[in-house]
Amino acid sequence: MIGGFTDHYFTTADGPRLHYRDYPAVGEETGVPVLCLHGLTRNVKDFEELAPMIAALGRRVIVASQRGRGQSEPDPDMERYQPLTYAGDMIALLESLEIAKAVFVGTSMGGLMTMITAATRPDLIAAAVINDIGPEIDEEGLDRIRENTSSREPVDSWEEAAARSRESNLDAFPRRADDPTFWDAFARRCWSENTDGQLALEYDGQIIEAMNAGGPLPDLWPFWQPFKSIPVLLVRGGITDLLTEAAVAEMKRRAPDMAYVEVPGVGHAPFMTEPEAWVAIERFMGEVG
């Protein structure tokens, strides 16, 4: 075991092999396991701080890199790069681990995967933490994501990778503008050394092509309906450009028991280790199965 987790691999039904980390509960288990789901171009390293914090609460934590990210294999069929496919992969992963029910923690795309799972296999979800995403996604935020992912040129040093990460994400973390340690850590979650000795972003470029070719989003509100009865905590970045306050109000109207926390001064998306987010998550984990 390295750093509180073990590495494993799972082969999907249609071929690509996925990498996941398994963090054992610290001490006595206090509830069902937790499944952490990252955003569009990220990987297991996005949860390298949060997962041990949750494990310390007495819960086993599973963190998976979706196909085409991190150490997970790319998909030769670009059309399968979509949340419905990923949700199916995670359902199969849980079944292979004989986990009958889990708390889902989903950031951005991972939140969409959680909503899809709630609509198709609600029996698998004991509760959910949805991070900075909802059934209505602001077009301004989507345009920013497309712009930020338009350049995938490799770099020659971690200093360059940190600078690129800062350039792409400064609007979301303005309070970290002069914190080189933060941007170095950010880069090391998103970049890795390639076979040429350079540093490259850890996702298949076809993921962005698939997103751009996908057309307008369907009506996602039906996928929110299950949370009228499934316990849910919504985390929102205070300056996010993806999840509007109006969307939050409608989510609350449709799921009146929804817990909610806003992380001030942070855009899309909080890491959920921020004090405001963590206090809410710790409380929520203590209240659900």
mmCIF file of C-alpha atoms in Angstrom:
data_model
loop_
_atom_site.group_PDB
_atom_site.id
_atom_site.type_symbol
_atom_site.label_atom_id
_atom_site.label_comp_id
_atom_site.label_asym_id
_atom_site.label_seq_id
_atom_site.Cartn_x
_atom_site.Cartn_y
_atom_site.Cartn_z
ATOM 1 C CA MET A 1 0.000 0.000 0.000
ATOM 2 C CA ILE A 2 1.378 3.435 -0.971
ATOM 3 C CA GLY A 3 0.086 6.577 0.684
ATOM 4 C CA GLY A 4 -3.038 4.953 2.080
ATOM 5 C CA PHE A 5 -4.332 3.352 -1.131
ATOM 6 C CA THR A 6 -3.738 0.419 -3.433
ATOM 7 C CA ASP A 7 -3.842 0.576 -7.240
ATOM 8 C CA HIS A 8 -6.077 -1.752 -9.223
ATOM 9 C CA TYR A 9 -7.416 -2.195 -12.752
ATOM 10 C CA PHE A 10 -10.843 -3.136 -14.080
ATOM 11 C CA THR A 11 -11.650 -4.176 -17.644
ATOM 12 C CA THR A 12 -14.876 -2.730 -19.032
ATOM 13 C CA ALA A 13 -17.400 -4.775 -21.014
ATOM 14 C CA ASP A 14 -16.351 -3.167 -24.314
ATOM 15 C CA GLY A 15 -12.606 -3.270 -23.802
ATOM 16 C CA PRO A 16 -10.791 -0.330 -22.178
ATOM 17 C CA ARG A 17 -9.059 -1.129 -18.896
ATOM 18 C CA LEU A 18 -9.675 1.396 -16.124
ATOM 19 C CA HIS A 19 -7.395 2.354 -13.274
ATOM 20 C CA TYR A 20 -8.795 2.872 -9.800
ATOM 21 C CA ARG A 21 -7.511 3.470 -6.297
ATOM 22 C CA ASP A 22 -8.890 1.745 -3.235
ATOM 23 C CA TYR A 23 -8.509 3.601 0.077
ATOM 24 C CA PRO A 24 -9.400 1.375 3.064
ATOM 25 C CA ALA A 25 -11.423 2.843 5.894
ATOM 26 C CA VAL A 26 -9.292 4.080 8.765
ATOM 27 C CA GLY A 27 -10.299 2.246 11.922
ATOM 28 C CA GLU A 28 -13.817 0.922 12.311
ATOM 29 C CA GLU A 29 -16.048 1.254 9.240
ATOM 30 C CA THR A 30 -18.819 3.764 9.921
ATOM 31 C CA GLY A 31 -20.887 3.466 6.749
ATOM 32 C CA VAL A 32 -21.118 2.275 3.157
ATOM 33 C CA PRO A 33 -18.164 2.890 0.805
ATOM 34 C CA VAL A 34 -17.696 6.108 -1.149
ATOM 35 C CA LEU A 35 -17.189 6.323 -4.928
ATOM 36 C CA CYS A 36 -15.416 9.489 -6.160
ATOM 37 C CA LEU A 37 -15.971 10.621 -9.753
ATOM 38 C CA HIS A 38 -13.838 13.315 -11.400
ATOM 39 C CA GLY A 39 -14.549 15.961 -14.011
ATOM 40 C CA LEU A 40 -14.202 15.988 -17.798
ATOM 41 C CA THR A 41 -10.407 15.952 -18.274
ATOM 42 C CA ARG A 42 -9.241 14.931 -14.806
ATOM 43 C CA ASN A 43 -8.287 11.641 -13.130
ATOM 44 C CA VAL A 44 -7.879 9.897 -9.761
ATOM 45 C CA LYS A 45 -5.329 12.464 -8.593
ATOM 46 C CA ASP A 46 -8.073 15.065 -8.231
ATOM 47 C CA PHE A 47 -9.090 13.259 -5.026
ATOM 48 C CA GLU A 48 -5.629 12.589 -3.598
ATOM 49 C CA GLU A 49 -6.348 14.951 -0.691
ATOM 50 C CA LEU A 50 -10.094 14.451 -0.260
ATOM 51 C CA ALA A 51 -10.119 10.629 -0.431
ATOM 52 C CA PRO A 52 -7.840 10.137 2.612
ATOM 53 C CA MET A 53 -9.925 12.656 4.553
ATOM 54 C CA ILE A 54 -13.079 10.648 3.857
ATOM 55 C CA ALA A 55 -11.299 7.363 4.616
ATOM 56 C CA ALA A 56 -10.313 8.840 7.990
ATOM 57 C CA LEU A 57 -14.040 9.093 8.772
ATOM 58 C CA GLY A 58 -14.201 5.302 8.647
ATOM 59 C CA ARG A 59 -15.279 4.774 5.039
ATOM 60 C CA ARG A 60 -13.690 2.803 2.236
ATOM 61 C CA VAL A 61 -13.136 5.083 -0.756
ATOM 62 C CA ILE A 62 -12.935 4.026 -4.407
ATOM 63 C CA VAL A 63 -11.581 6.585 -6.909
ATOM 64 C CA ALA A 64 -11.580 5.723 -10.620
ATOM 65 C CA SER A 65 -10.072 7.368 -13.692
ATOM 66 C CA GLN A 66 -12.625 7.243 -16.487
ATOM 67 C CA ARG A 67 -11.616 5.821 -19.861
ATOM 68 C CA GLY A 68 -9.085 7.988 -21.682
ATOM 69 C CA ARG A 69 -7.805 9.687 -18.519
ATOM 70 C CA GLY A 70 -4.809 9.109 -16.283
ATOM 71 C CA GLN A 71 -3.726 5.460 -16.327
ATOM 72 C CA SER A 72 -7.026 4.274 -17.823
ATOM 73 C CA GLU A 73 -6.872 3.132 -21.430
ATOM 74 C CA PRO A 74 -8.287 5.334 -24.210
ATOM 75 C CA ASP A 75 -11.390 4.298 -26.097
ATOM 76 C CA PRO A 76 -10.884 3.603 -29.823
ATOM 77 C CA ASP A 77 -14.500 4.641 -30.406
ATOM 78 C CA MET A 78 -14.782 8.377 -29.761
ATOM 79 C CA GLU A 79 -18.580 8.187 -29.555
ATOM 80 C CA ARG A 80 -18.320 6.235 -26.303
ATOM 81 C CA TYR A 81 -16.724 9.242 -24.566
ATOM 82 C CA GLN A 82 -19.919 10.316 -22.829
ATOM 83 C CA PRO A 83 -21.326 10.275 -19.258
ATOM 84 C CA LEU A 84 -23.798 7.461 -20.001
ATOM 85 C CA THR A 85 -20.888 5.145 -20.887
ATOM 86 C CA TYR A 86 -18.882 6.196 -17.832
ATOM 87 C CA ALA A 87 -21.861 5.660 -15.524
ATOM 88 C CA GLY A 88 -22.221 2.143 -16.916
ATOM 89 C CA ASP A 89 -18.527 1.514 -16.263
ATOM 90 C CA MET A 90 -18.886 2.592 -12.639
ATOM 91 C CA ILE A 91 -21.973 0.439 -12.103
ATOM 92 C CA ALA A 92 -19.984 -2.543 -13.405
ATOM 93 C CA LEU A 93 -16.988 -1.615 -11.215
ATOM 94 C CA LEU A 94 -19.132 -1.516 -8.080
ATOM 95 C CA GLU A 95 -20.672 -4.858 -8.990
ATOM 96 C CA SER A 96 -17.214 -6.391 -9.515
ATOM 97 C CA LEU A 97 -16.213 -5.170 -6.046
ATOM 98 C CA GLU A 98 -19.458 -6.535 -4.590
ATOM 99 C CA ILE A 99 -20.404 -3.062 -3.364
ATOM 100 C CA ALA A 100 -24.196 -3.026 -3.279
ATOM 101 C CA LYS A 101 -24.558 0.617 -2.291
ATOM 102 C CA ALA A 102 -22.232 3.619 -2.090
ATOM 103 C CA VAL A 103 -22.137 7.319 -1.404
ATOM 104 C CA PHE A 104 -21.333 8.946 -4.759
ATOM 105 C CA VAL A 105 -19.120 12.059 -4.764
ATOM 106 C CA GLY A 106 -19.137 13.613 -8.234
ATOM 107 C CA THR A 107 -17.350 16.708 -9.491
ATOM 108 C CA SER A 108 -18.739 18.336 -12.643
ATOM 109 C CA MET A 109 -18.983 15.469 -15.161
ATOM 110 C CA GLY A 110 -18.829 13.109 -12.193
ATOM 111 C CA GLY A 111 -21.957 14.814 -10.896
ATOM 112 C CA LEU A 112 -23.699 14.148 -14.207
ATOM 113 C CA MET A 113 -22.640 10.502 -13.946
ATOM 114 C CA THR A 114 -24.143 10.430 -10.457
ATOM 115 C CA MET A 115 -27.427 11.831 -11.722
ATOM 116 C CA ILE A 116 -27.536 9.264 -14.544
ATOM 117 C CA THR A 117 -26.897 6.463 -12.059
ATOM 118 C CA ALA A 118 -29.615 7.824 -9.755
ATOM 119 C CA ALA A 119 -32.083 7.680 -12.634
ATOM 120 C CA THR A 120 -31.062 4.214 -13.883
ATOM 121 C CA ARG A 121 -29.861 2.387 -10.749
ATOM 122 C CA PRO A 122 -31.093 4.336 -7.706
ATOM 123 C CA ASP A 123 -30.548 1.236 -5.560
ATOM 124 C CA LEU A 124 -26.773 1.797 -5.828
ATOM 125 C CA ILE A 125 -26.779 5.286 -4.320
ATOM 126 C CA ALA A 126 -27.017 5.646 -0.547
ATOM 127 C CA ALA A 127 -26.424 9.391 -0.825
ATOM 128 C CA ALA A 128 -24.619 11.836 -3.110
ATOM 129 C CA VAL A 129 -22.342 14.850 -2.990
ATOM 130 C CA ILE A 130 -22.699 16.829 -6.232
ATOM 131 C CA ASN A 131 -19.878 19.286 -6.830
ATOM 132 C CA ASP A 132 -20.564 22.422 -8.891
ATOM 133 C CA ILE A 133 -22.886 20.974 -11.505
ATOM 134 C CA GLY A 134 -26.622 20.628 -12.006
ATOM 135 C CA PRO A 135 -29.317 19.816 -14.561
ATOM 136 C CA GLU A 136 -28.820 23.285 -16.073
ATOM 137 C CA ILE A 137 -25.287 24.085 -17.250
ATOM 138 C CA ASP A 138 -24.396 27.675 -18.078
ATOM 139 C CA GLU A 139 -23.160 28.100 -21.659
ATOM 140 C CA GLU A 140 -20.526 30.616 -20.525
ATOM 141 C CA GLY A 141 -18.871 27.917 -18.453
ATOM 142 C CA LEU A 142 -19.013 25.395 -21.280
ATOM 143 C CA ASP A 143 -17.378 27.896 -23.628
ATOM 144 C CA ARG A 144 -14.582 28.450 -21.107
ATOM 145 C CA ILE A 145 -13.992 24.696 -20.809
ATOM 146 C CA ARG A 146 -13.750 24.398 -24.599
ATOM 147 C CA GLU A 147 -11.264 27.283 -24.711
ATOM 148 C CA ASN A 148 -9.146 25.929 -21.861
ATOM 149 C CA THR A 149 -8.861 22.509 -23.476
ATOM 150 C CA SER A 150 -8.038 23.785 -26.969
ATOM 151 C CA SER A 151 -4.252 23.583 -26.412
ATOM 152 C CA ARG A 152 -2.724 20.188 -25.617
ATOM 153 C CA GLU A 153 0.885 20.908 -26.565
ATOM 154 C CA PRO A 154 3.383 19.157 -24.262
ATOM 155 C CA VAL A 155 5.821 21.163 -22.143
ATOM 156 C CA ASP A 156 9.421 20.574 -21.063
ATOM 157 C CA SER A 157 9.284 21.245 -17.309
ATOM 158 C CA TRP A 158 7.034 21.240 -14.274
ATOM 159 C CA GLU A 159 7.471 25.016 -14.105
ATOM 160 C CA GLU A 160 5.898 25.287 -17.567
ATOM 161 C CA ALA A 161 3.124 22.863 -16.616
ATOM 162 C CA ALA A 162 2.352 24.910 -13.506
ATOM 163 C CA ALA A 163 2.294 28.113 -15.564
ATOM 164 C CA ARG A 164 -0.120 26.552 -18.069
ATOM 165 C CA SER A 165 -2.336 25.270 -15.252
ATOM 166 C CA ARG A 166 -2.376 28.738 -13.681
ATOM 167 C CA GLU A 167 -3.226 30.401 -16.999
ATOM 168 C CA SER A 168 -6.169 28.060 -17.600
ATOM 169 C CA ASN A 169 -7.553 28.037 -14.062
ATOM 170 C CA LEU A 170 -6.713 31.391 -12.464
ATOM 171 C CA ASP A 171 -10.271 32.674 -12.930
ATOM 172 C CA ALA A 172 -11.499 29.792 -10.777
ATOM 173 C CA PHE A 173 -8.875 30.264 -8.059
ATOM 174 C CA PRO A 174 -8.027 33.992 -7.998
ATOM 175 C CA ARG A 175 -7.018 33.885 -4.334
ATOM 176 C CA ARG A 176 -4.229 31.479 -5.291
ATOM 177 C CA ALA A 177 -2.717 33.815 -7.879
ATOM 178 C CA ASP A 178 0.570 34.173 -5.999
ATOM 179 C CA ASP A 179 0.781 30.652 -4.575
ATOM 180 C CA PRO A 180 3.310 28.660 -6.652
ATOM 181 C CA THR A 181 2.904 25.594 -4.420
ATOM 182 C CA PHE A 182 -0.796 25.417 -5.298
ATOM 183 C CA TRP A 183 -0.149 25.613 -9.040
ATOM 184 C CA ASP A 184 2.648 23.045 -8.901
ATOM 185 C CA ALA A 185 0.302 20.619 -7.101
ATOM 186 C CA PHE A 186 -2.443 21.457 -9.607
ATOM 187 C CA ALA A 187 -0.141 20.655 -12.535
ATOM 188 C CA ARG A 188 0.975 17.352 -11.027
ATOM 189 C CA ARG A 189 -2.665 16.237 -10.915
ATOM 190 C CA CYS A 190 -3.183 16.957 -14.607
ATOM 191 C CA TRP A 191 0.172 16.302 -16.324
ATOM 192 C CA SER A 192 2.585 13.378 -16.499
ATOM 193 C CA GLU A 193 5.810 12.517 -18.275
ATOM 194 C CA ASN A 194 5.339 11.002 -21.731
ATOM 195 C CA THR A 195 7.579 8.628 -23.679
ATOM 196 C CA ASP A 196 9.520 11.564 -25.155
ATOM 197 C CA GLY A 197 10.493 12.843 -21.724
ATOM 198 C CA GLN A 198 8.141 15.809 -22.007
ATOM 199 C CA LEU A 199 5.094 16.507 -19.840
ATOM 200 C CA ALA A 200 1.666 15.975 -21.385
ATOM 201 C CA LEU A 201 -1.890 16.442 -20.188
ATOM 202 C CA GLU A 202 -3.351 13.163 -18.936
ATOM 203 C CA TYR A 203 -6.394 12.816 -21.181
ATOM 204 C CA ASP A 204 -7.188 11.686 -24.693
ATOM 205 C CA GLY A 205 -7.754 14.662 -26.990
ATOM 206 C CA GLN A 206 -10.731 12.878 -28.572
ATOM 207 C CA ILE A 207 -12.657 13.486 -25.335
ATOM 208 C CA ILE A 208 -12.947 17.155 -26.298
ATOM 209 C CA GLU A 209 -13.799 16.291 -29.902
ATOM 210 C CA ALA A 210 -16.596 14.069 -28.629
ATOM 211 C CA MET A 211 -17.930 16.846 -26.401
ATOM 212 C CA ASN A 212 -17.905 19.376 -29.234
ATOM 213 C CA ALA A 213 -19.588 16.901 -31.604
ATOM 214 C CA GLY A 214 -22.292 16.018 -29.114
ATOM 215 C CA GLY A 215 -24.673 18.841 -29.984
ATOM 216 C CA PRO A 216 -26.958 20.583 -27.493
ATOM 217 C CA LEU A 217 -27.472 19.029 -24.081
ATOM 218 C CA PRO A 218 -30.694 17.090 -23.521
ATOM 219 C CA ASP A 219 -33.160 18.018 -20.793
ATOM 220 C CA LEU A 220 -31.354 16.839 -17.650
ATOM 221 C CA TRP A 221 -34.037 17.710 -15.092
ATOM 222 C CA PRO A 222 -35.551 14.202 -15.108
ATOM 223 C CA PHE A 223 -32.170 12.952 -13.847
ATOM 224 C CA TRP A 224 -32.532 15.201 -10.806
ATOM 225 C CA GLN A 225 -35.911 13.773 -9.798
ATOM 226 C CA PRO A 226 -34.469 10.821 -7.779
ATOM 227 C CA PHE A 227 -32.860 13.252 -5.333
ATOM 228 C CA LYS A 228 -36.267 14.094 -3.999
ATOM 229 C CA SER A 229 -35.721 10.944 -1.928
ATOM 230 C CA ILE A 230 -31.956 10.250 -2.169
ATOM 231 C CA PRO A 231 -29.988 12.344 0.385
ATOM 232 C CA VAL A 232 -27.875 14.892 -1.478
ATOM 233 C CA LEU A 233 -25.398 17.655 -0.672
ATOM 234 C CA LEU A 234 -24.756 20.265 -3.368
ATOM 235 C CA VAL A 235 -21.388 22.059 -3.297
ATOM 236 C CA ARG A 236 -21.109 25.252 -5.348
ATOM 237 C CA GLY A 237 -18.127 27.465 -6.057
ATOM 238 C CA GLY A 238 -19.049 31.008 -5.071
ATOM 239 C CA ILE A 239 -17.752 32.454 -8.368
ATOM 240 C CA THR A 240 -18.506 29.468 -10.608
ATOM 241 C CA ASP A 241 -19.482 30.070 -14.224
ATOM 242 C CA LEU A 242 -21.156 26.680 -14.666
ATOM 243 C CA LEU A 243 -23.862 26.465 -11.979
ATOM 244 C CA THR A 244 -26.076 29.522 -11.599
ATOM 245 C CA GLU A 245 -27.866 30.582 -8.428
ATOM 246 C CA ALA A 246 -31.156 30.228 -10.294
ATOM 247 C CA ALA A 247 -30.340 26.589 -11.110
ATOM 248 C CA VAL A 248 -29.484 25.961 -7.452
ATOM 249 C CA ALA A 249 -32.833 27.437 -6.375
ATOM 250 C CA GLU A 250 -34.696 25.167 -8.795
ATOM 251 C CA MET A 251 -32.702 22.122 -7.634
ATOM 252 C CA LYS A 252 -33.697 22.967 -4.066
ATOM 253 C CA ARG A 253 -37.340 23.423 -5.062
ATOM 254 C CA ARG A 254 -37.414 19.989 -6.664
ATOM 255 C CA ALA A 255 -35.438 18.326 -3.858
ATOM 256 C CA PRO A 256 -36.487 20.250 -0.709
ATOM 257 C CA ASP A 257 -34.237 18.244 1.629
ATOM 258 C CA MET A 258 -31.099 19.041 -0.385
ATOM 259 C CA ALA A 259 -28.181 20.193 1.769
ATOM 260 C CA TYR A 260 -26.150 23.048 0.316
ATOM 261 C CA VAL A 261 -22.798 24.750 0.804
ATOM 262 C CA GLU A 262 -21.071 27.494 -1.146
ATOM 263 C CA VAL A 263 -17.285 27.894 -1.247
ATOM 264 C CA PRO A 264 -16.481 31.622 -1.391
ATOM 265 C CA GLY A 265 -13.887 32.933 -3.829
ATOM 266 C CA VAL A 266 -13.656 29.669 -5.787
ATOM 267 C CA GLY A 267 -14.955 28.973 -9.283
ATOM 268 C CA HIS A 268 -15.386 25.710 -11.148
ATOM 269 C CA ALA A 269 -14.767 23.502 -9.378
ATOM 270 C CA PRO A 270 -13.949 23.368 -5.657
ATOM 271 C CA PHE A 271 -11.625 20.551 -4.591
ATOM 272 C CA MET A 272 -14.007 20.045 -1.630
ATOM 273 C CA THR A 273 -11.075 20.201 0.784
ATOM 274 C CA GLU A 274 -11.777 23.898 1.352
ATOM 275 C CA PRO A 275 -12.876 24.436 4.983
ATOM 276 C CA GLU A 276 -16.450 25.383 4.097
ATOM 277 C CA ALA A 277 -16.897 22.361 1.825
ATOM 278 C CA TRP A 278 -15.187 19.893 4.132
ATOM 279 C CA VAL A 279 -17.229 20.881 7.201
ATOM 280 C CA ALA A 280 -20.415 20.302 5.189
ATOM 281 C CA ILE A 281 -19.178 16.984 3.758
ATOM 282 C CA GLU A 282 -18.069 15.697 7.164
ATOM 283 C CA ARG A 283 -21.461 16.565 8.633
ATOM 284 C CA PHE A 284 -23.292 15.007 5.677
ATOM 285 C CA MET A 285 -21.261 11.776 5.867
ATOM 286 C CA GLY A 286 -22.152 11.526 9.532
ATOM 287 C CA GLU A 287 -25.860 11.706 8.731
ATOM 288 C CA VAL A 288 -26.093 9.184 5.875
ATOM 289 C CA GLY A 289 -25.646 5.402 5.807
#
